[in-house]
Amino acid sequence: MKDATPRMILLSDYQPPDWRVEALELRFELDPEDTRVHSRLRVRRRDGSAPGAPLRLHGRDLQRLSIAVNGAEPSPGSCVEDREGLLLSGLPDAAEIAIETRIRPDANTALEGLYVSGGSLCTQCEPEGFRRITYFPDRPDVLTRYRVRLEADAARYPVLLANGNRVDAGSLPEGRHYAVWEDPFPKPSYLFALVAGDLACIADRFTTRSGREVALEIYVEHHNRERCAHALASLQRAMRYDEEAFGREYDLDVYMIVAVDDFNMGAMENKGLNLFNAKYVLASPDTATDDDYVHIESVIAHEYFHNWSGNRVTCRDWFQLSLKEGLTVFRDQEFTTDCTLFGVKRVDDVQRLRAFQFPEDAGPLAHPVRPDRYAEINNFYTMTVYEKGAELIRMLRTLIGRDAFRRGLDRYFQRFDGQAVTTDDFVAVMAEVSGRDLAQFQRWYTQAGTPQVTARTRFDAQAGVLQLDLAQRTPPTPGQHEKDLLQVPIRVALLGRDGRRLSARLGGAPEAAEWVLELTAGEQSFQLRGLREPPAAVSWLRGFSAPVLLEAGQGTDELAHLVANDDDAFARWDAAQTLLRRAVIARVEDAVDPRLEAALTTAMAALLEDSAVEPVLLAALLELPAHRELMESFERADPVAVDQARRAVEHSLFAPLAERLAARAPERARWDDGAFTAEAMGQRRLLNRLLAVRVAAGGEGALEEAARQYHEARSQTLAMGALAAVNDRAEPVRGELLADFERRYRQDPLVLDKWFALEAASQVGDGFARLERLLEHPGFRWSNPNRVRAVLGPFMAQNHRHFHRVDGAGYERIAHYLERLDALNPQTAARLVIPLTRWRRLDEARSARMRASLEQLAGKGLSKDLADVVERGLA
Ligand code: 0A1
Ligand code: ZN
């Protein structure tokens, strides 16, 4: 796919649409090789629009068969086709436009627009896929009512679905049939969807709190019908939660979810008809891990929550993407916290943020939560827009308080229902309900980069005052050299010698045992007064109250005190992470710190003995910072050396604890049932973590235990835990277990993806030969994003020894594969290339080679998607 040099789209160029679309009728004659789309739009010039302004209809790769304006063919001069689509000029103030186009779903490998997956026809329109279906003002601020008639072969496509309610259906000559769908809610084109296929329907009901009966339907391929129970139950929980926690009720008579094998992303919130990557629908305890179960529940909830945060209130333009995504991620995180994972959810989210969003914000692809320019909007579905966006919402709640925040949300949904708005509109409502000036806070949306906060304390024993001195600084990011000061909420507490929280007064406020410091200046001091004893430890950034890098210069003893006692799960875990990170950094710098490592062993030993520590938290406390996150601690680093240092610390720390680790293991048979409860999942997480640590520490019998756990496992969670524990071991057991797993699940694509991922990640043996074999495997398909991601992703993220081979062979190979993938699926190629943009952070030899691979790729005539990332990666 070759495109001309991309044009920059600028936020400052935004103009409201000149035309409204009052109604849209679509008729599809569906056929994989030749689909006809008949579209009829009623348009009207908007009040106040420039007189004579033309009507822009976007269109891409369409074969136009006919066009009529008010029943007549327009003159060639008034209907011009350019690279964006059609430009119609000389129109009266109101007109009816009828267009017939021809498209070929079976030739659509980009998976945007109308395409084929398995035996079904399906669509993906966000952000700009609708223009690959028909000519239309394909922008989120043009909302209209849709009436859609689908016609298809009745035997091949017995199920015909579109948004809204089905109002008619029947048969047609020649074995064809039709269905008509009407969506009563005006929507932008990116929320349009249709599905035609031979699918099983798993149905249930939901009664909303005001008594509306909603049919819930999940559509999957027939052989997957037994794997939908979890998704369905998750949907019901999400619907109830949105009513209880956010006061949001569902608004149509039916809510449909369709699972497809070939999908670029996780899922899509099309009005009343969500499309899902099958990976986020299908689950049974023997095929899906606990992580899979949790992800399914959260993606189902995420898409459901979009019905309000995204569909009822949508984005004015794509710069506002975080308006719906940041808010919806925040909402799904709240749901998973309250219903499923509780305290450890925050730990998991921060781990992800640090491993993926912080590097993005510190690298060449850094951009603000609300970007102000883009060449290809597909490349802005990022961790920054989603996860950092959610952090901004959470900070707003911290700053204005839960009550005001909840009132603000109500007012936001009420005021902007049916409209397309901006992040400024959202923040303005929060300012209004709280009476607070949020002008400085707004900078979080416009300024990229992770702020660095330093903190120091001084205790005046005589006065009983603890002074906290804070400073902030945000490093430059591409295109933003000067940074403004931000408003940073920093939640803190103090622990006494006995591990309990101390009370004190902040400013004139009454005595409390936890405070939110609002850092707004470059340097700022706070005083906590009325302390009767010196604090033994400061618990900083509790609950990760702001997405910053905080450096508090705390000593080993203070951090160990937090690891042993902090009642904030995040802060406790974070104290352990700080110690572990220091130990790894010391080893990378060839300065092993035996005292630090001994202190860590002691701290870990104590945690293993402490029966008050919940299993799930214990599992998290025993985890070392991820390799990706550790790489961020260095200006430049040798990734293989960082991996080895990380493993060395793990080994040295846990080798002396072998017996305790074995003794702490929960009873395997008792928890091996795949039950979706916090308790059971916590026990399994601990089982797997202890096994991994025992293997890493070289404990006696650990490999045998891994093999036993694998062979005896009933749940996929414990099977995968065993495989992951041995995956980087050279002993024959690794090969035996992986071969057995492949034999067992050869026919099951989603489970086979786990095997692909393990094989690609393994650093033992000849990783290149293995990679070749994976790509030749009968289950591998370049046209399936899940499969491609399962192989290339882990190879780059975990197989340091091969991907980062000093001679650059790993980079070259990946660049070559991505060129090939780009010809089929630009969007997926553009995501997978991201690790190749990190060359600045590598040691010099690797850095030059990685850059060379990227340059080579840049010269290949790439899609707009891939070219955009490659160019920014080189700049
Ligand atoms: N809005 C979806 C994400 C999504 C974006 C683009 C897609 O295809 C190009 C598909 C899905 C969500 O947040 O779940
Ligand atoms: Zn979303």
Coordinates of N, CA and C in Angstrom, one line a residue, residues 6 60 66 139 174 328 515 540 615 639-640 677 762 783 804:
P6 N 2.2 12.1 3.8 CA 1.0 12.5 4.5 C 0.9 14.0 4.8
R60 N -12.8 6.5 0.1 CA -11.5 5.9 -0.1 C -11.6 4.5 -0.7
S66 N -22.8 5.5 -9.4 CA -23.7 6.6 -9.8 C -23.8 7.6 -8.6
R139 N -16.7 12.4 9.7 CA -16.1 13.1 10.8 C -17.0 13.1 12.0
E174 N -34.3 -15.8 -5.2 CA -33.0 -16.4 -5.4 C -32.2 -16.7 -4.1
T328 N -13.5 6.7 29.6 CA -14.0 5.3 29.6 C -13.0 4.3 30.2
W515 N -3.0 13.2 53.5 CA -3.2 14.5 53.0 C -3.0 14.5 51.5
W540 N 4.6 8.1 50.1 CA 4.4 9.1 49.1 C 3.5 8.6 48.0
P615 N -2.7 -13.0 49.5 CA -1.9 -13.7 48.4 C -1.7 -12.9 47.2
P639 N 20.3 -3.7 26.5 CA 19.1 -4.4 27.0 C 19.4 -5.9 27.5
V640 N 20.4 -6.5 26.9 CA 20.7 -7.8 27.3 C 21.3 -7.8 28.7
T677 N -13.1 -15.7 41.1 CA -13.3 -15.0 42.3 C -12.0 -14.4 42.7
S762 N 11.1 -17.0 24.0 CA 12.2 -17.8 24.6 C 13.5 -17.5 24.1
S783 N -2.5 -12.7 7.8 CA -3.7 -11.8 7.7 C -4.4 -11.8 9.1
H804 N 17.8 -8.2 20.2 CA 18.9 -7.2 20.4 C 20.2 -7.8 20.1

